[in-house]
Coordinates of C-alpha atoms and ligand atoms in Angstrom, one line a residue:
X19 CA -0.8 17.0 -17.8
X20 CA -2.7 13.9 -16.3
X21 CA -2.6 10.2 -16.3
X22 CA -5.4 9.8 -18.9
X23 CA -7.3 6.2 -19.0
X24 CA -9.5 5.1 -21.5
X25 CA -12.5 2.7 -20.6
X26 CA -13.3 0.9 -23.6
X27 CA -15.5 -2.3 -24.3
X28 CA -18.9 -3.4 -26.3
X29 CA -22.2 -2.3 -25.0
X30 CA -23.5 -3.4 -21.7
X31 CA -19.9 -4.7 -20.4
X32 CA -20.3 -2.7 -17.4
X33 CA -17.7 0.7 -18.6
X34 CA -20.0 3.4 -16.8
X35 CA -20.6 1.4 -13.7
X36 CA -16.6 1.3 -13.6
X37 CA -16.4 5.0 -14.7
X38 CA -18.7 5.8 -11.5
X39 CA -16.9 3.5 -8.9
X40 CA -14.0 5.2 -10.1
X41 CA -15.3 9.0 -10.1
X42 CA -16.9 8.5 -6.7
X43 CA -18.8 11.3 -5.7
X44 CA -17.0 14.0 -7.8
X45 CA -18.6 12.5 -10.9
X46 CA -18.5 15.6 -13.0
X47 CA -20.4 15.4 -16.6
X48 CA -18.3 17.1 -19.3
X49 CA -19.3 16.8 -23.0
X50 CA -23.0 15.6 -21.4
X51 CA -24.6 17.2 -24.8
X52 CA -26.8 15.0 -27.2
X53 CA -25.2 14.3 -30.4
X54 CA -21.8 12.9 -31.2
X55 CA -20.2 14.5 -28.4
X56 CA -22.5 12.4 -25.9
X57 CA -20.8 9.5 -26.9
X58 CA -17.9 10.1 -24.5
X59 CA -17.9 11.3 -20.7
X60 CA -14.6 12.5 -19.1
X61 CA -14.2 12.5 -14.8
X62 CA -11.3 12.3 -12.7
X63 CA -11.2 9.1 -11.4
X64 CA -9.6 7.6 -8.5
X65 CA -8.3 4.5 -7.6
X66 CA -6.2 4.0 -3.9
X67 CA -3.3 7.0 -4.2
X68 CA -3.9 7.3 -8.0
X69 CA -5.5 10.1 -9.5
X70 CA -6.0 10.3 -13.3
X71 CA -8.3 11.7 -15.9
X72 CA -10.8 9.2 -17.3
X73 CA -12.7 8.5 -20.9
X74 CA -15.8 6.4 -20.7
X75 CA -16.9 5.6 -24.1
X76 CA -20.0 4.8 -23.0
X77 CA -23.4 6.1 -25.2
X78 CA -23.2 3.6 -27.7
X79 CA -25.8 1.6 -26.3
X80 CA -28.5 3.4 -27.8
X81 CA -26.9 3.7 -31.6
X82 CA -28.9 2.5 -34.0
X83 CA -26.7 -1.4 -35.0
X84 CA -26.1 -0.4 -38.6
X85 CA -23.8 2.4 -36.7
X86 CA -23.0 0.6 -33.8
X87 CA -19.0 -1.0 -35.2
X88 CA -18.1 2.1 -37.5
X89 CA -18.8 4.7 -34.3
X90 CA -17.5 2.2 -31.7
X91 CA -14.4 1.9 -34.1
X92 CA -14.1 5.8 -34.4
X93 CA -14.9 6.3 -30.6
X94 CA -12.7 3.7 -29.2
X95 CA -9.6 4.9 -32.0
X96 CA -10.0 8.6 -30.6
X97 CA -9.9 7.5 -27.1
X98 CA -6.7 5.6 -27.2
X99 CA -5.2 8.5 -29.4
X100 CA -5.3 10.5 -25.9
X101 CA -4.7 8.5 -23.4
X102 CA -1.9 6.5 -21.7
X103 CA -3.6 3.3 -20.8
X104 CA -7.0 1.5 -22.0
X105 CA -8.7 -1.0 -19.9
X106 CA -10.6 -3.0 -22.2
X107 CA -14.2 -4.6 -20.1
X108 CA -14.8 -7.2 -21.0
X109 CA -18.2 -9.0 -19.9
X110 CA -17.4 -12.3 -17.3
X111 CA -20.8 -14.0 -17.1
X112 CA -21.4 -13.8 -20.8
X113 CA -17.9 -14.7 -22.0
X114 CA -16.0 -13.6 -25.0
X115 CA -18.1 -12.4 -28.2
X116 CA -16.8 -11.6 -31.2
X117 CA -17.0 -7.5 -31.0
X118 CA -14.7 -8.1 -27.6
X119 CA -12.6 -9.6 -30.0
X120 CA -12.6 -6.5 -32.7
X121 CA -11.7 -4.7 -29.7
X122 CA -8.8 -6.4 -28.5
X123 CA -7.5 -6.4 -32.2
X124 CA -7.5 -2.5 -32.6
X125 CA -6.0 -2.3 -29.0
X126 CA -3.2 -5.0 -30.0
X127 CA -2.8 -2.4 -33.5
X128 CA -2.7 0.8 -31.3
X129 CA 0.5 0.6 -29.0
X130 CA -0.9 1.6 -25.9
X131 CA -0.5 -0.3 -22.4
X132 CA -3.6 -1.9 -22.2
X133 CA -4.8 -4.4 -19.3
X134 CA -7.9 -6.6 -19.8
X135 CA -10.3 -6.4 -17.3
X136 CA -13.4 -9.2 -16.8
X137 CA -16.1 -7.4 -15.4
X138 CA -19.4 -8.8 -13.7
X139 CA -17.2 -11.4 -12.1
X140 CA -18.5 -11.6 -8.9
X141 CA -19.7 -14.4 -7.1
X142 CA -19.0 -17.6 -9.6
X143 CA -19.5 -15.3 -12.4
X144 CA -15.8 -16.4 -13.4
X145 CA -16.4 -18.6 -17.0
X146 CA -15.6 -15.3 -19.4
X147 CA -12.9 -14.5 -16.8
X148 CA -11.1 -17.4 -18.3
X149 CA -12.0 -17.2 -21.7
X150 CA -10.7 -13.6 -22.1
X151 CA -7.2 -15.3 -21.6
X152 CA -7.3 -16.0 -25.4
X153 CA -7.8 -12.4 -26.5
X154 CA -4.1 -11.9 -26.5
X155 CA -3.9 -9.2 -24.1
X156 CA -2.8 -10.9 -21.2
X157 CA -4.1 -12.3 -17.8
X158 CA -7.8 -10.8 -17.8
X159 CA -8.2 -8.7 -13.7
X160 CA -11.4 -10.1 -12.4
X161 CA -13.4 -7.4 -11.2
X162 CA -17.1 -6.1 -10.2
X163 CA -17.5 -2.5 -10.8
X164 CA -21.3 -3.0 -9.9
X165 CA -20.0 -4.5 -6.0
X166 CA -16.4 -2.6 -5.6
X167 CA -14.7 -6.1 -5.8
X168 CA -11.3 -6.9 -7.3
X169 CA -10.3 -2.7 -7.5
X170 CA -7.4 -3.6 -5.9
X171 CA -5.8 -5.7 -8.4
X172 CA -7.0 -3.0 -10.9
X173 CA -4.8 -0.8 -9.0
X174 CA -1.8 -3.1 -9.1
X175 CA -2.3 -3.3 -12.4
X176 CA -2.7 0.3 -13.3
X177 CA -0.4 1.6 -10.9
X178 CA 2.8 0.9 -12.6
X179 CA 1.6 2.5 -16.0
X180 CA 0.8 5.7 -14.0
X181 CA 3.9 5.4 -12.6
X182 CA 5.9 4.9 -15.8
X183 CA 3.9 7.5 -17.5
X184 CA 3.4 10.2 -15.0
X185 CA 6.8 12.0 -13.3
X186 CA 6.1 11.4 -9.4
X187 CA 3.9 14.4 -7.9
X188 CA 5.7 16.5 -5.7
X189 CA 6.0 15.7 -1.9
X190 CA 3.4 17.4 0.4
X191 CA 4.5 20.2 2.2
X192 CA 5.9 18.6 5.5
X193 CA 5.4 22.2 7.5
X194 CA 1.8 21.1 6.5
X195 CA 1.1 18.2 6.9
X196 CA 0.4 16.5 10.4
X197 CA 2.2 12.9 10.9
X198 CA -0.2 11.1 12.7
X199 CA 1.2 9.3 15.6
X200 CA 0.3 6.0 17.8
X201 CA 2.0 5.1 20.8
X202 CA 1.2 1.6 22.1
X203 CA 2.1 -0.8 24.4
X204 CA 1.0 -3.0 27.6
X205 CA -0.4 -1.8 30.8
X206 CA 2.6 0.2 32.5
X207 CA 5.1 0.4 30.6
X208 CA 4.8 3.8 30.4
X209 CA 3.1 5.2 27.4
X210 CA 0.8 7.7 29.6
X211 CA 4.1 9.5 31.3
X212 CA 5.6 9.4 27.5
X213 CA 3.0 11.0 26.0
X214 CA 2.7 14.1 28.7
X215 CA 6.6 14.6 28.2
X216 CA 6.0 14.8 24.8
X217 CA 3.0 17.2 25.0
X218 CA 4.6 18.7 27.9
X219 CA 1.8 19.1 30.1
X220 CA -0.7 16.7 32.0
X221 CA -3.2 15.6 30.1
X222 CA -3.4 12.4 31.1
X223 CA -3.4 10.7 34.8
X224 CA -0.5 8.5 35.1
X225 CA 0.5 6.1 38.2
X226 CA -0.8 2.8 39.1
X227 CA -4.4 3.5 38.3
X228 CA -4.4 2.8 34.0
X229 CA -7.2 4.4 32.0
X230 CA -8.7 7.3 32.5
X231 CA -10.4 8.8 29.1
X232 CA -12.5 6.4 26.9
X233 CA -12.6 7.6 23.5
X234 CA -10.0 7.9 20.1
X235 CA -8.9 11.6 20.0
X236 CA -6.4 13.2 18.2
X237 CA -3.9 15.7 20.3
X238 CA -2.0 18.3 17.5
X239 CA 1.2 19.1 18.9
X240 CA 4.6 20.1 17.2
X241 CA 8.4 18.6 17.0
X242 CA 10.8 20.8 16.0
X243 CA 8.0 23.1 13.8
X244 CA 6.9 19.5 12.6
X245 CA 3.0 18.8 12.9
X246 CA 2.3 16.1 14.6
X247 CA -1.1 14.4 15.5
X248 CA -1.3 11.9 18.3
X249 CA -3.4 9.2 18.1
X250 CA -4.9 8.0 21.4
X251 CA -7.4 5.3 22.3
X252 CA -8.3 5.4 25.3
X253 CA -9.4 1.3 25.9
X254 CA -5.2 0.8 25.7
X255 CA -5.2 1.6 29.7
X256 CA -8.3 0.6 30.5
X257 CA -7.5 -2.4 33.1
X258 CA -9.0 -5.9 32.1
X259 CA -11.1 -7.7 35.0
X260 CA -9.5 -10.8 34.2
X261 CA -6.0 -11.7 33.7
X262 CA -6.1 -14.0 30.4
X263 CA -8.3 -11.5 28.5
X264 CA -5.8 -9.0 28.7
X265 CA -3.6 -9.8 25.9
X266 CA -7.0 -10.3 23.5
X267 CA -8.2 -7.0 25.0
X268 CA -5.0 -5.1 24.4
X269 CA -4.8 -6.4 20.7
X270 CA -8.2 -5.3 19.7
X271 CA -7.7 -1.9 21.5
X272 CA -4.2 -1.6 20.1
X273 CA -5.6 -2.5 16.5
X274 CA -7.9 0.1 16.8
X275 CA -5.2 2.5 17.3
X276 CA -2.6 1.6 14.7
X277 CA -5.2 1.9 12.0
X278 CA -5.9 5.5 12.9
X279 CA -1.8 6.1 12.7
X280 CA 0.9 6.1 10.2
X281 CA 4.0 5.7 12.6
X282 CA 3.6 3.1 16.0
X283 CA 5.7 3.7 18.5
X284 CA 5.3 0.6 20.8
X285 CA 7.0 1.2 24.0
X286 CA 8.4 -1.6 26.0
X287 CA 9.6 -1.9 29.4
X288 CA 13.3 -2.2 29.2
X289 CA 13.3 -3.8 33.0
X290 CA 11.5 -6.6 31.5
X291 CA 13.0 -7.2 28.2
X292 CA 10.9 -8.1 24.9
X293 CA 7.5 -10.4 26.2
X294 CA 5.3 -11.9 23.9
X295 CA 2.7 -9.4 24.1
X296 CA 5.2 -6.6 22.4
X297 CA 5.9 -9.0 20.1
X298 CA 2.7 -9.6 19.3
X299 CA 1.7 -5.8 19.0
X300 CA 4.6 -5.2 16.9
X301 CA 4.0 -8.0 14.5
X302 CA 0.1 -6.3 14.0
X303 CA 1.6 -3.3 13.4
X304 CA 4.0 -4.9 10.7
X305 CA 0.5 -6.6 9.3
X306 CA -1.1 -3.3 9.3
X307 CA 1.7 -2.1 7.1
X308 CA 2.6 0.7 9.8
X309 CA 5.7 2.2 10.6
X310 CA 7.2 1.4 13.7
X311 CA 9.8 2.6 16.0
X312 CA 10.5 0.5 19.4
X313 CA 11.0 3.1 22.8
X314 CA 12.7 1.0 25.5
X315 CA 11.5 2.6 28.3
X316 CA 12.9 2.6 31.9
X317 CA 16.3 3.1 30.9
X318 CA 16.9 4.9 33.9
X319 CA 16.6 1.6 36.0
X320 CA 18.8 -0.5 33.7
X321 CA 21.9 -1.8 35.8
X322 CA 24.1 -3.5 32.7
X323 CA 23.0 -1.1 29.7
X324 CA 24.9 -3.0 27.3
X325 CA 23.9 -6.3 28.1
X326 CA 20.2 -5.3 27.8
X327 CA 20.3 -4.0 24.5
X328 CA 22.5 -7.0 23.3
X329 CA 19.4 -9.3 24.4
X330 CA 16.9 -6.9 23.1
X331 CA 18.6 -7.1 19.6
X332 CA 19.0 -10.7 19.8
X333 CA 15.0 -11.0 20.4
X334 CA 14.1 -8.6 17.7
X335 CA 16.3 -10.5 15.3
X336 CA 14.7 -13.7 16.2
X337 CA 11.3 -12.5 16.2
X338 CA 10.9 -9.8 14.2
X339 CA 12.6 -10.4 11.0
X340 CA 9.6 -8.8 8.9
X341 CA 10.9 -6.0 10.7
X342 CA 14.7 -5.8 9.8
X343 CA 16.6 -2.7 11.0
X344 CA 13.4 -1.5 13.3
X345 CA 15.2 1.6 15.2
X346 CA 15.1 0.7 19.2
X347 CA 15.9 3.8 20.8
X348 CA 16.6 3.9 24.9
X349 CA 14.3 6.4 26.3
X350 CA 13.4 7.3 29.9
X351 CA 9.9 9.0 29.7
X352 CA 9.8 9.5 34.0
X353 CA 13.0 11.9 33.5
X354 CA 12.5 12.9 29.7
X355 CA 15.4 11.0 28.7
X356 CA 15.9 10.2 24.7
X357 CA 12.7 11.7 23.8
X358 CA 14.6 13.7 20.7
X359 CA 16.1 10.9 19.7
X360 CA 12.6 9.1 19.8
X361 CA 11.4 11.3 17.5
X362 CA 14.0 11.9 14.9
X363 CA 13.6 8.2 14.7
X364 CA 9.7 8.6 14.4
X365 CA 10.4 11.5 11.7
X366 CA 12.7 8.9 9.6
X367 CA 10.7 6.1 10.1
X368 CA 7.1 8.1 8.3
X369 CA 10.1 9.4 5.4
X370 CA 10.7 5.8 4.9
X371 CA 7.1 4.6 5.1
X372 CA 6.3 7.7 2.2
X373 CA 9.6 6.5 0.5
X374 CA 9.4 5.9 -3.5
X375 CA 12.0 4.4 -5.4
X376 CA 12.2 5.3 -9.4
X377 CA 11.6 2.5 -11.3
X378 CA 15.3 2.7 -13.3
X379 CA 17.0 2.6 -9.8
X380 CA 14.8 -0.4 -8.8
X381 CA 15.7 -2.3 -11.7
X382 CA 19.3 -1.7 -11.8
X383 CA 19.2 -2.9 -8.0
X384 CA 17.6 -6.4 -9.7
X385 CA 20.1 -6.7 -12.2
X386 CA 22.8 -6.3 -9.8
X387 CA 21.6 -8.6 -7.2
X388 CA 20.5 -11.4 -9.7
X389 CA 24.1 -11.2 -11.2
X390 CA 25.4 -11.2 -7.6
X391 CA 23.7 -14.3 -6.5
X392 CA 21.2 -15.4 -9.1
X393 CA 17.9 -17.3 -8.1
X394 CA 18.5 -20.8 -7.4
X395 CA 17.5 -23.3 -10.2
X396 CA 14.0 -24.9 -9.9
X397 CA 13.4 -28.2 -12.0
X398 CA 17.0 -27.3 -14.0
X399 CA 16.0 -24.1 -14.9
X400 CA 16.8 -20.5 -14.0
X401 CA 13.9 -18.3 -12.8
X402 CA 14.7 -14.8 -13.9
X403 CA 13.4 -11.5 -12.2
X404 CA 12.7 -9.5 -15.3
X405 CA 11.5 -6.2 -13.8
X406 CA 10.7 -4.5 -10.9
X407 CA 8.4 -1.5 -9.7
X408 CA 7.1 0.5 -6.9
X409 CA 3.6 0.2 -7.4
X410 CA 2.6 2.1 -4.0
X411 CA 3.6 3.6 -0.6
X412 CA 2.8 4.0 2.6
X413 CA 3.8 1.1 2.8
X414 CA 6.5 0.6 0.3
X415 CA 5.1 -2.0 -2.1
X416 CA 6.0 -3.3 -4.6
X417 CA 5.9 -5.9 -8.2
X418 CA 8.5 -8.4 -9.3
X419 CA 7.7 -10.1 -12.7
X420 CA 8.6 -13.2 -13.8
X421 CA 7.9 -15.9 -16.4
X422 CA 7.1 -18.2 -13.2
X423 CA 6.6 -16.6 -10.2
X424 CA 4.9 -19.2 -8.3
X425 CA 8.8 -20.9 -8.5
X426 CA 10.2 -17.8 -6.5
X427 CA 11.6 -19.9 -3.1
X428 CA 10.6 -17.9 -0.4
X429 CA 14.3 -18.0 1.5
X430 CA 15.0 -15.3 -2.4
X431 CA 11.8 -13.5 -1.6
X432 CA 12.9 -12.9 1.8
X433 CA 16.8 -11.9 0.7
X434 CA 15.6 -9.7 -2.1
X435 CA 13.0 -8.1 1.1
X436 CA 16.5 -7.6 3.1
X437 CA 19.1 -6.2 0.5
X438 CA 15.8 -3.7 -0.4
X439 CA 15.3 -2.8 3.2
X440 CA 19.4 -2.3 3.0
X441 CA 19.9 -0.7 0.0
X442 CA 17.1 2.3 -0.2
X443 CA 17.2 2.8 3.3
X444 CA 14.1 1.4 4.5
X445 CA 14.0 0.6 8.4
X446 CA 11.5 -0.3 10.2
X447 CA 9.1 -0.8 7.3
X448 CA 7.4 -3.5 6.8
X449 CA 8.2 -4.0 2.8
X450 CA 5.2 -5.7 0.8
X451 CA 6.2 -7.5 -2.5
X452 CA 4.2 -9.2 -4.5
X453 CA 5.4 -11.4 -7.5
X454 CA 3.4 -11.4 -10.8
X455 CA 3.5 -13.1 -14.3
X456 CA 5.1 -11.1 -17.0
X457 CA 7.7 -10.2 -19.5
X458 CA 8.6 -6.7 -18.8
X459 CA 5.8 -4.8 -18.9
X460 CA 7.6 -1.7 -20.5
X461 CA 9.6 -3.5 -23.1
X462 CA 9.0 -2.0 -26.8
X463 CA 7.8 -6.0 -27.9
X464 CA 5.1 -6.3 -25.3
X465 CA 4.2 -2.9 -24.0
X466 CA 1.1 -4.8 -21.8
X467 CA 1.3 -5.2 -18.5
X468 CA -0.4 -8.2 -17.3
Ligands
LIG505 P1 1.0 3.1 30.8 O1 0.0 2.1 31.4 O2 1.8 2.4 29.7 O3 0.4 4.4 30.3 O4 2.1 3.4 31.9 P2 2.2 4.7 32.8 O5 2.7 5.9 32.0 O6 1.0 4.9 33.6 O7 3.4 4.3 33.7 C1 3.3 3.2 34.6 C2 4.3 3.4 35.7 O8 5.7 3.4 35.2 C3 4.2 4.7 36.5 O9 4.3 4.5 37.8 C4 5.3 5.6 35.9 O10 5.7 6.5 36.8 C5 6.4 4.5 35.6 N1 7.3 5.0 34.5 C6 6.9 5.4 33.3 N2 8.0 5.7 32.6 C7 9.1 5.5 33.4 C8 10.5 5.6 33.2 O11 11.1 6.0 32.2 N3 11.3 5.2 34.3 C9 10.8 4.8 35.4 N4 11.6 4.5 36.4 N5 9.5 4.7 35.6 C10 8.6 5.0 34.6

């Protein structure tokens, strides 16, 4: 069984350009024979980590227009019959015409989660966008199949109805699968004589001398029968001629190297206690929706241990609070000190990152806290949470509706963030949450989502 969405609209709203964007290259043509059959094309479609079996009713164009509403209405009732969402194009530059509106009334009839989508809105193309507000189906997603733009709040949309309708696949095999690993940090702390204890061997100079290699490769290596896949751009050690372009040189080499990772161990000097420029790197890594773990390396030359990690804490709770319960873990890379606790910690931190809450869970968790301590009042009145879902991972992300989210403080965005982090074990993470307009999307009176 798949996630089956039907793509349904008048003629010339854009619904095969959408079924291609979303087929890619693996467009495959079933039912492609003349006759009745051609009405209708199937593909799997994809759409960021979704993957779900599509119906393009496209074909009509060319029926004669005596046909055109009885087939449409036949075509478009035998689509929604078989799938679990419609999204119903609708045509931005020329605005609402009265078939769009024949469609929205058999959708409204038909019981199916359905999410109105404005097509051809690029640009200022916007005027139907807004119109299509009045076809009862909800906030119209602004999109351009033709230019790729707005697929990602298609995805948002569609996501949670995939969710709710599909039982989550089952995890890769771990064995498998390599976890692709970054480690960063600036000149000298140490990453170079990390990296050939973790290899164990020495493939890469280290000493005073920084850089050696020049391009991004990939070294495969294995932790505890774990696959692992270290990420390494070589620009990170290459020294800077000058001294102020070295933090701008750092961060674009270090941004380079994140995106190619899914955990980031930045590794800090523990002599020299949290500067700016680890913040910095650890705040892109937080922005690039990474994992992170924190080595604090040196330990070996630390005189007061505890005092150390008291001020390390006190920084990273200052400065990091996007980052709430990041795992700092003491290592010494020159004597290959910590190193298994550096990676159990890397190992948790990419289970977190993959982490995926069911929905029920996630929405008792919003009962219980808005009971607990309830939003405060705006303008005299009580903004309610009304339901809550994961809509992806890597990194956790996910959708709060309310009747008026724009009235969400940001101090309640922030604690909600924290007690999530808390509560589904999340460290490390950064946590994106986005808050939308809507009743409960699920809810037998209004099954739409948007
Ligand atoms: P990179 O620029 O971050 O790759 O740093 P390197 O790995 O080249 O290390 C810089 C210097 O710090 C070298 O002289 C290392 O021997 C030294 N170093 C690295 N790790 C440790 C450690 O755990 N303890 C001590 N005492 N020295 C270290």
């Amino acid at each position: 069984m798949s996630f089956t969405v039907a793509i349904l609209g008048r003629p010339n709203v854009g619904k095969s350009t959408l079924f291609n964007r979303l087929a890619g290259k693996r467009l495959a043509l079933v039912d492609d024979t003349p006759g009745v059959t051609r009405d209708r094309r199937e593909a799997e479609g994809r759409l960021g980590d979704l993957r779900f079996r599509m119906i393009d009713t496209a074909g009509l164009e060319d029926a004669a227009p005596g046909d055109l509403a009885a087939r449409m209405r036949e075509q478009t009732e035998r689509a929604l019959a078989e799938c679990d969402a419609a999204l119903l194009l609708v045509d931005a530059r020329a605005g609402v015409m009265p078939l769009d509106r024949h469609f929205a009334n058999w959708l409204r009839r038909a019981h199916k989660p359905v999410i109105l989508v404005a097509n051809k809105a690029e640009g200022a193309g916007f005027v139907g966008a807004f119109e299509a507000f009045d076809l009862g189906l909800g906030d119209p997603v602004p999109i351009s199949a033709e230019h790729g733009e707005g697929l990602d709040a298609l995805f948002q949309a569609l996501a949670p109805l995939a969710d709710a309708a599909m039982p989550a696949p089952p995890p890769e095999n771990e064995e498998e699968r390599a976890l692709k690993l970054a480690i960063v940090g600036r000149p000298n702390v140490g990453k170079s004589t990390l990296v050939n204890r973790l290899l164990g061997e020495d493939r890469m100079l280290t000493g005073p001398e920084p850089g050696i290699t020049r391009d991004a490769i990939a070294l495969p290596w294995r932790w505890k029968g774990r696959r692992i896949e270290l990420v390494d751009t070589a620009g990170m050690r290459r020294r800077p001629r000058i001294e102020e372009k070295l933090e701008k040189l750092a961060v674009a080499d270090t941004l380079r190297t994140i995106r190619f990772a899914e955990v980031v161990v930045l590794v800090v000097d523990a002599t020299q206690g949290l500067e700016r420029q680890d913040l910095t790197i650890a705040r892109l890594v937080a922005d690039e929706g990474r994992a992170l773990v924190l080595a604090v390396n040196k330990w070996d030359l630390v005189r007061d241990p505890k005092a150390t990690l008291a001020d390390l804490k006190e920084a990273l709770e200052n400065s990091l609070p996007q980052l709430a319960g990041l795992a700092a873990v003491t290592i010494s890379a020159l004597e290959g000190k910590g190193l298994d606790r550096l990676m159990q910690g890397v190992v948790a931190a990419e289970a977190a990152w993959n982490r995926r809450i069911p929905t029920p869970r996630l929405n008792r968790f919003l009962a219980e806290v808005q009971e607990r301590n309830p939003p405060p009042l705006v303008a005299g009145r009580r903004l309610r949470l009304r339901f809550a879902t994961q809509v992806n991972v890597r990194p956790p992300t996910f959708a709060l509706f309310a009747s008026k989210p724009g009235e969400l403080p940001e101090s309640y965005r922030r604690y909600l963030t924290n007690l999530l982090r808390e509560t589904f074990d999340l460290p490390g993470v950064p946590i994106r949450m986005m808050l939308r307009k809507g009743p409960n999307p699920y809810a037998e009176d209004g099954r739409r989502l948007r």
